[in-house]
Amino acid sequence: MIERGVDGENLSPTGARERFLVGELVEDGVRNLILSSWKRCHLMGVSPDPSDPPYWEDLDLASPLIHAAEPVLDRLEAVFSGSRANVGLADRRGAVLSRRFGEASLIHHLPASHSRPGFVFAEQFAGTNGIALALAERRFCQVYGAEHFSERSQANACWGMPIRDPLSGHIEGVLALGCPRLEAKPAMEAVMRSAAHDIERRLLERSTERERSLLRAYLDARHKSHSDGALRGKYLIGEDDLVQSGLEWHDQMILQEGAAELISSAQRAATVVLLSDGRQATLLSRPLTSSSGVAGFVVEAILPLDLAWRRRTLSPNLSESRRLLAAPAQAPAPLPVPQSPPLPVPVLVAARTDGLVLVGEPIAGRLAVAARRRLELLAEASTRIGTTLDVSRTAWELAEVAVPRLADFVTIDLPEAVLRGDESADPRTDLHHTVVHGIREDCPFYPVGERVNLRPGTPHLRCLERMQAVLEPDLKTAAGWLAQDFEHTDRLLAQNVHSLISAPLLARGVVLGIATFYRAQDSAPFGDDDLALAQELVTRAALCVDNARRYTREHATVLALQRSLLPHSLPQQSTVELAHRYLPAESSVGGDWFDVIPLSGTRVALLVGDVVGHGLHAAATMGQLRTAARNFAELDLAPDEVLTHLDNLVGRLDAGDGGRQPLIGATCLYAIYDPTTQLCTMARAGHPPPALVGPDGSVTFPDLPAGQPLGLGGLPFETMEIHLPEDTSLVLYTDGLIEDRHRDIDEGLDRLRHALAHPDRSPEETCDAVMDAVAPQHPGDDIALLVARAHALPSAWIATWDLPADPALVSDIRAAAMRQLTDWDLEEIAFATELLLSELVTNAVRYGGEPIQVRLIHDRSLICEVYDGSSTSPRLRQAASTDEGGRGLFLVAQLAQAWGTRYTADGKVIWAEFTLGRTGVSDAA
């Protein structure tokens, strides 16, 4: 297929190769698989000139691979008869062991490197070709025409299919097919795959036959030891004896697993295993050699007496058997069997054992043990990885699971965006070392936090490009890895780090990073089974990392919403010192909030609330309730009335959800402090009571009626009035401060009481002390804390006049007010105040009723208040040009910064506020 090059012209593999060879950047026109191979060839110094690869004479022409492949090669020769195709078999080093030709005459026309066994086509010698790529990529590969790195192969197409030992999973060789590129057909791939599978099946049959020969040798020896004809029927490995013993299936598996470990130890040994019901069985292993010379081991079991065959008569060696059975249970590590005096085989079989468990070679035993341990590792990973919703911690859990059972060292590189909960735009350029973990701490890997710069050809970049794990079994020959940083890789090689697997953390189509597993010292190099295990392990971990990433993003979004809906700063108050703290829950943001709302007459409203639940829904509901509470507060409603309105609002929000969301529910505490009287009026709806800290350091929790949580409806809320002496602190909080799963609420209240019993602390210091001493170390719920230290408004800054409902006295009130403003040095607003008072007092006398009272308050602003006994509230309207009245309140609104009405138990108050250039009480001080 022709592709377009970087500068716009059509770019074929030939053009891409030419660009690559002259050092130009190649991004299109060639497969990534081929381009990666070219880069490795360049790093290894492979020449593209048409020279022959090296020739090796040390070929093992009697290997099991040759014997298994010969009949398959014969069949392929017949399949391609008459064509110009040739079939080859190479060993794991890339050395060709055998060649077959569709046309016999080809052997006389092809160069020696393509017609004789012994030439090596590994990538470091022959460049990109079918055999080399199959070994490097460890999978089926095709190389077509100009994709070959060497000039000599440009006219050919070739295929390479790895051949694996079915037991070990190791690559034993490569089945190769070559032909002129114009004669290549799609069906050739299917033929190659089928032939390779046939060779692997024949390898497995050879292994099975070896085990059968060992079993026959064991049965022959046992037959000779039973001259009385007691041999019972046909024996199968792991069956018959165990089935007739009466053991349950899972106990049979326990014995077989223990037997596999004994065989893998390759020595005469014994071990005691614990059965599922607590009883013990003893396993004995001894060497065995078949008539064909196959060396292996046989494992027999001594079972508990009540499980042994009841039809068998035990020999006089029963006391020895009982001694072994009475031995304490041990770990399944093999124990040496005493060699002196040796026991004859007939006695060992007939008198000291109850049945055959397993027969096999040590290599098969090791493979069985390795397979079981791989399954155990995956099972453990499912429980140990993803215990938290923290991205970094989840990555650490992956490393902790893998070391030392899969790898000696693990490094995990994640983009910064993933750590923040986002998706990385380009993981190749945004990686940072996040985890470095291993069997020791002195291995010189890059430190945590350092940026990762991936160069072409490295296994890390290759795994990202292919989206699958990459294996480098020998780092000394891994050109791409070595070229990444020669100084760094030399240090690792000096520490005997010899092989690695790089696997992409890929979940739901999102690349989250790279996990790299290393083996060092005496550990065996990684193989294909390890590659599959690492890929499975990383795939499972990637889902957990992605869950943590998505949670981190949602948590950050909800937290940002929550913080945006909370007060960014508290209003300045002359009579109340304020401080606050907000701490979100560790696992999920809730719906806690607090607020401070200035009210008319220098009063201030304090409230805290807590929406039931966590997450985005709770945060959004909190925002609605806080906004509603401020609106209700602006109406100058009493605390119980505010809670009633909030209760109705929550009920309507629940009803509007149509049953799709659970009941919202919320708790709230609302308090109003009046510095002119030092009275605090409070009401609560299912919320924890406030704390009062007296000037002497005494801490009390007022017995404020609890009320029901918001949203239930039906019952009224009750208020309580409390006198706050000078310097008394009112502490409001949410239940996350005092409640924790590791302690009860009484303990939390006691801690809060001790933390508050320091009246010399400022509100800010009090907040710090409470959070340090009372807040849980890992809060499971949000914490909102509000501390308000109350001060009284000095009586010198309050002027009050009572007057009867007589219009003639309005002028006296105006005159008295002007004198008071002069005393307060507020002559600049005297004219506007006189006009405003005249209008308000006249309206109270004309339309209101007794008692009538006028009050001026000098604080950060000048406040004029007129009380009357009427509950009728005036309203602002636009008077027509012909109207004789209706302009009074319009005049008030123009003169004052703000004005309004609030109701009292016996009437109402009309108030207006003037802005001052200075702050009143603080200036007076």
mmCIF file with all atom_site columns, N, CA, C and O in Angstrom, residues 475-492:
data_model
loop_
_atom_site.group_PDB
_atom_site.id
_atom_site.type_symbol
_atom_site.label_atom_id
_atom_site.label_alt_id
_atom_site.label_comp_id
_atom_site.label_asym_id
_atom_site.label_entity_id
_atom_site.label_seq_id
_atom_site.pdbx_PDB_ins_code
_atom_site.Cartn_x
_atom_site.Cartn_y
_atom_site.Cartn_z
_atom_site.occupancy
_atom_site.B_iso_or_equiv
_atom_site.pdbx_formal_charge
_atom_site.auth_seq_id
_atom_site.auth_comp_id
_atom_site.auth_asym_id
_atom_site.auth_atom_id
_atom_site.pdbx_PDB_model_num
ATOM 1  N N  . LEU A 1 475 ? 19.295 -8.560 28.233 1.00 0.00 ? 475 LEU A N  1
ATOM 2  C CA . LEU A 1 475 ? 19.517 -7.124 28.121 1.00 0.00 ? 475 LEU A CA 1
ATOM 3  C C  . LEU A 1 475 ? 20.887 -6.784 27.552 1.00 0.00 ? 475 LEU A C  1
ATOM 4  O O  . LEU A 1 475 ? 21.086 -5.671 27.061 1.00 0.00 ? 475 LEU A O  1
ATOM 5  N N  . LYS A 1 476 ? 21.825 -7.712 27.605 1.00 0.00 ? 476 LYS A N  1
ATOM 6  C CA . LYS A 1 476 ? 23.152 -7.433 27.047 1.00 0.00 ? 476 LYS A CA 1
ATOM 7  C C  . LYS A 1 476 ? 23.097 -7.281 25.534 1.00 0.00 ? 476 LYS A C  1
ATOM 8  O O  . LYS A 1 476 ? 23.982 -6.656 24.940 1.00 0.00 ? 476 LYS A O  1
ATOM 9  N N  . THR A 1 477 ? 22.071 -7.848 24.916 1.00 0.00 ? 477 THR A N  1
ATOM 10 C CA . THR A 1 477 ? 21.932 -7.743 23.460 1.00 0.00 ? 477 THR A CA 1
ATOM 11 C C  . THR A 1 477 ? 20.735 -6.898 23.062 1.00 0.00 ? 477 THR A C  1
ATOM 12 O O  . THR A 1 477 ? 20.400 -6.849 21.876 1.00 0.00 ? 477 THR A O  1
ATOM 13 N N  . ALA A 1 478 ? 20.070 -6.254 24.009 1.00 0.00 ? 478 ALA A N  1
ATOM 14 C CA . ALA A 1 478 ? 18.888 -5.429 23.722 1.00 0.00 ? 478 ALA A CA 1
ATOM 15 C C  . ALA A 1 478 ? 19.346 -4.040 23.299 1.00 0.00 ? 478 ALA A C  1
ATOM 16 O O  . ALA A 1 478 ? 19.548 -3.147 24.128 1.00 0.00 ? 478 ALA A O  1
ATOM 17 N N  . ALA A 1 479 ? 19.559 -3.860 21.981 1.00 0.00 ? 479 ALA A N  1
ATOM 18 C CA . ALA A 1 479 ? 20.160 -2.624 21.480 1.00 0.00 ? 479 ALA A CA 1
ATOM 19 C C  . ALA A 1 479 ? 19.349 -1.395 21.860 1.00 0.00 ? 479 ALA A C  1
ATOM 20 O O  . ALA A 1 479 ? 19.898 -0.374 22.267 1.00 0.00 ? 479 ALA A O  1
ATOM 21 N N  . GLY A 1 480 ? 18.024 -1.464 21.707 1.00 0.00 ? 480 GLY A N  1
ATOM 22 C CA . GLY A 1 480 ? 17.200 -0.301 22.020 1.00 0.00 ? 480 GLY A CA 1
ATOM 23 C C  . GLY A 1 480 ? 17.284 0.088  23.483 1.00 0.00 ? 480 GLY A C  1
ATOM 24 O O  . GLY A 1 480 ? 17.361 1.273  23.823 1.00 0.00 ? 480 GLY A O  1
ATOM 25 N N  . TRP A 1 481 ? 17.281 -0.906 24.361 1.00 0.00 ? 481 TRP A N  1
ATOM 26 C CA . TRP A 1 481 ? 17.374 -0.617 25.792 1.00 0.00 ? 481 TRP A CA 1
ATOM 27 C C  . TRP A 1 481 ? 18.744 -0.062 26.150 1.00 0.00 ? 481 TRP A C  1
ATOM 28 O O  . TRP A 1 481 ? 18.856 0.883  26.929 1.00 0.00 ? 481 TRP A O  1
ATOM 29 N N  . LEU A 1 482 ? 19.786 -0.626 25.573 1.00 0.00 ? 482 LEU A N  1
ATOM 30 C CA . LEU A 1 482 ? 21.135 -0.155 25.875 1.00 0.00 ? 482 LEU A CA 1
ATOM 31 C C  . LEU A 1 482 ? 21.329 1.288  25.420 1.00 0.00 ? 482 LEU A C  1
ATOM 32 O O  . LEU A 1 482 ? 21.977 2.086  26.104 1.00 0.00 ? 482 LEU A O  1
ATOM 33 N N  . ALA A 1 483 ? 20.756 1.642  24.265 1.00 0.00 ? 483 ALA A N  1
ATOM 34 C CA . ALA A 1 483 ? 20.959 2.986  23.721 1.00 0.00 ? 483 ALA A CA 1
ATOM 35 C C  . ALA A 1 483 ? 20.158 4.055  24.441 1.00 0.00 ? 483 ALA A C  1
ATOM 36 O O  . ALA A 1 483 ? 20.379 5.246  24.222 1.00 0.00 ? 483 ALA A O  1
ATOM 37 N N  . GLN A 1 484 ? 19.219 3.656  25.288 1.00 0.00 ? 484 GLN A N  1
ATOM 38 C CA . GLN A 1 484 ? 18.414 4.637  26.020 1.00 0.00 ? 484 GLN A CA 1
ATOM 39 C C  . GLN A 1 484 ? 19.298 5.545  26.867 1.00 0.00 ? 484 GLN A C  1
ATOM 40 O O  . GLN A 1 484 ? 19.154 6.759  26.866 1.00 0.00 ? 484 GLN A O  1
ATOM 41 N N  . ASP A 1 485 ? 20.215 4.962  27.597 1.00 0.00 ? 485 ASP A N  1
ATOM 42 C CA . ASP A 1 485 ? 21.137 5.718  28.456 1.00 0.00 ? 485 ASP A CA 1
ATOM 43 C C  . ASP A 1 485 ? 22.283 4.766  28.797 1.00 0.00 ? 485 ASP A C  1
ATOM 44 O O  . ASP A 1 485 ? 22.167 3.949  29.709 1.00 0.00 ? 485 ASP A O  1
ATOM 45 N N  . PHE A 1 486 ? 23.379 4.850  28.043 1.00 0.00 ? 486 PHE A N  1
ATOM 46 C CA . PHE A 1 486 ? 24.468 3.885  28.188 1.00 0.00 ? 486 PHE A CA 1
ATOM 47 C C  . PHE A 1 486 ? 25.021 3.848  29.609 1.00 0.00 ? 486 PHE A C  1
ATOM 48 O O  . PHE A 1 486 ? 25.301 2.780  30.152 1.00 0.00 ? 486 PHE A O  1
ATOM 49 N N  . GLU A 1 487 ? 25.164 5.000  30.226 1.00 0.00 ? 487 GLU A N  1
ATOM 50 C CA . GLU A 1 487 ? 25.707 5.040  31.586 1.00 0.00 ? 487 GLU A CA 1
ATOM 51 C C  . GLU A 1 487 ? 24.764 4.344  32.572 1.00 0.00 ? 487 GLU A C  1
ATOM 52 O O  . GLU A 1 487 ? 25.191 3.563  33.425 1.00 0.00 ? 487 GLU A O  1
ATOM 53 N N  . HIS A 1 488 ? 23.455 4.609  32.410 1.00 0.00 ? 488 HIS A N  1
ATOM 54 C CA . HIS A 1 488 ? 22.479 4.011  33.316 1.00 0.00 ? 488 HIS A CA 1
ATOM 55 C C  . HIS A 1 488 ? 22.368 2.506  33.096 1.00 0.00 ? 488 HIS A C  1
ATOM 56 O O  . HIS A 1 488 ? 22.350 1.724  34.066 1.00 0.00 ? 488 HIS A O  1
ATOM 57 N N  . THR A 1 489 ? 22.311 2.083  31.845 1.00 0.00 ? 489 THR A N  1
ATOM 58 C CA . THR A 1 489 ? 22.175 0.651  31.572 1.00 0.00 ? 489 THR A CA 1
ATOM 59 C C  . THR A 1 489 ? 23.426 -0.115 31.983 1.00 0.00 ? 489 THR A C  1
ATOM 60 O O  . THR A 1 489 ? 23.337 -1.266 32.417 1.00 0.00 ? 489 THR A O  1
ATOM 61 N N  . ASP A 1 490 ? 24.598 0.503  31.862 1.00 0.00 ? 490 ASP A N  1
ATOM 62 C CA . ASP A 1 490 ? 25.825 -0.154 32.324 1.00 0.00 ? 490 ASP A CA 1
ATOM 63 C C  . ASP A 1 490 ? 25.773 -0.398 33.821 1.00 0.00 ? 490 ASP A C  1
ATOM 64 O O  . ASP A 1 490 ? 26.223 -1.449 34.310 1.00 0.00 ? 490 ASP A O  1
ATOM 65 N N  . ARG A 1 491 ? 25.231 0.544  34.566 1.00 0.00 ? 491 ARG A N  1
ATOM 66 C CA . ARG A 1 491 ? 25.124 0.358  36.022 1.00 0.00 ? 491 ARG A CA 1
ATOM 67 C C  . ARG A 1 491 ? 24.175 -0.795 36.348 1.00 0.00 ? 491 ARG A C  1
ATOM 68 O O  . ARG A 1 491 ? 24.437 -1.577 37.262 1.00 0.00 ? 491 ARG A O  1
ATOM 69 N N  . LEU A 1 492 ? 23.067 -0.878 35.605 1.00 0.00 ? 492 LEU A N  1
ATOM 70 C CA . LEU A 1 492 ? 22.130 -1.973 35.844 1.00 0.00 ? 492 LEU A CA 1
ATOM 71 C C  . LEU A 1 492 ? 22.739 -3.326 35.483 1.00 0.00 ? 492 LEU A C  1
ATOM 72 O O  . LEU A 1 492 ? 22.576 -4.310 36.211 1.00 0.00 ? 492 LEU A O  1
#
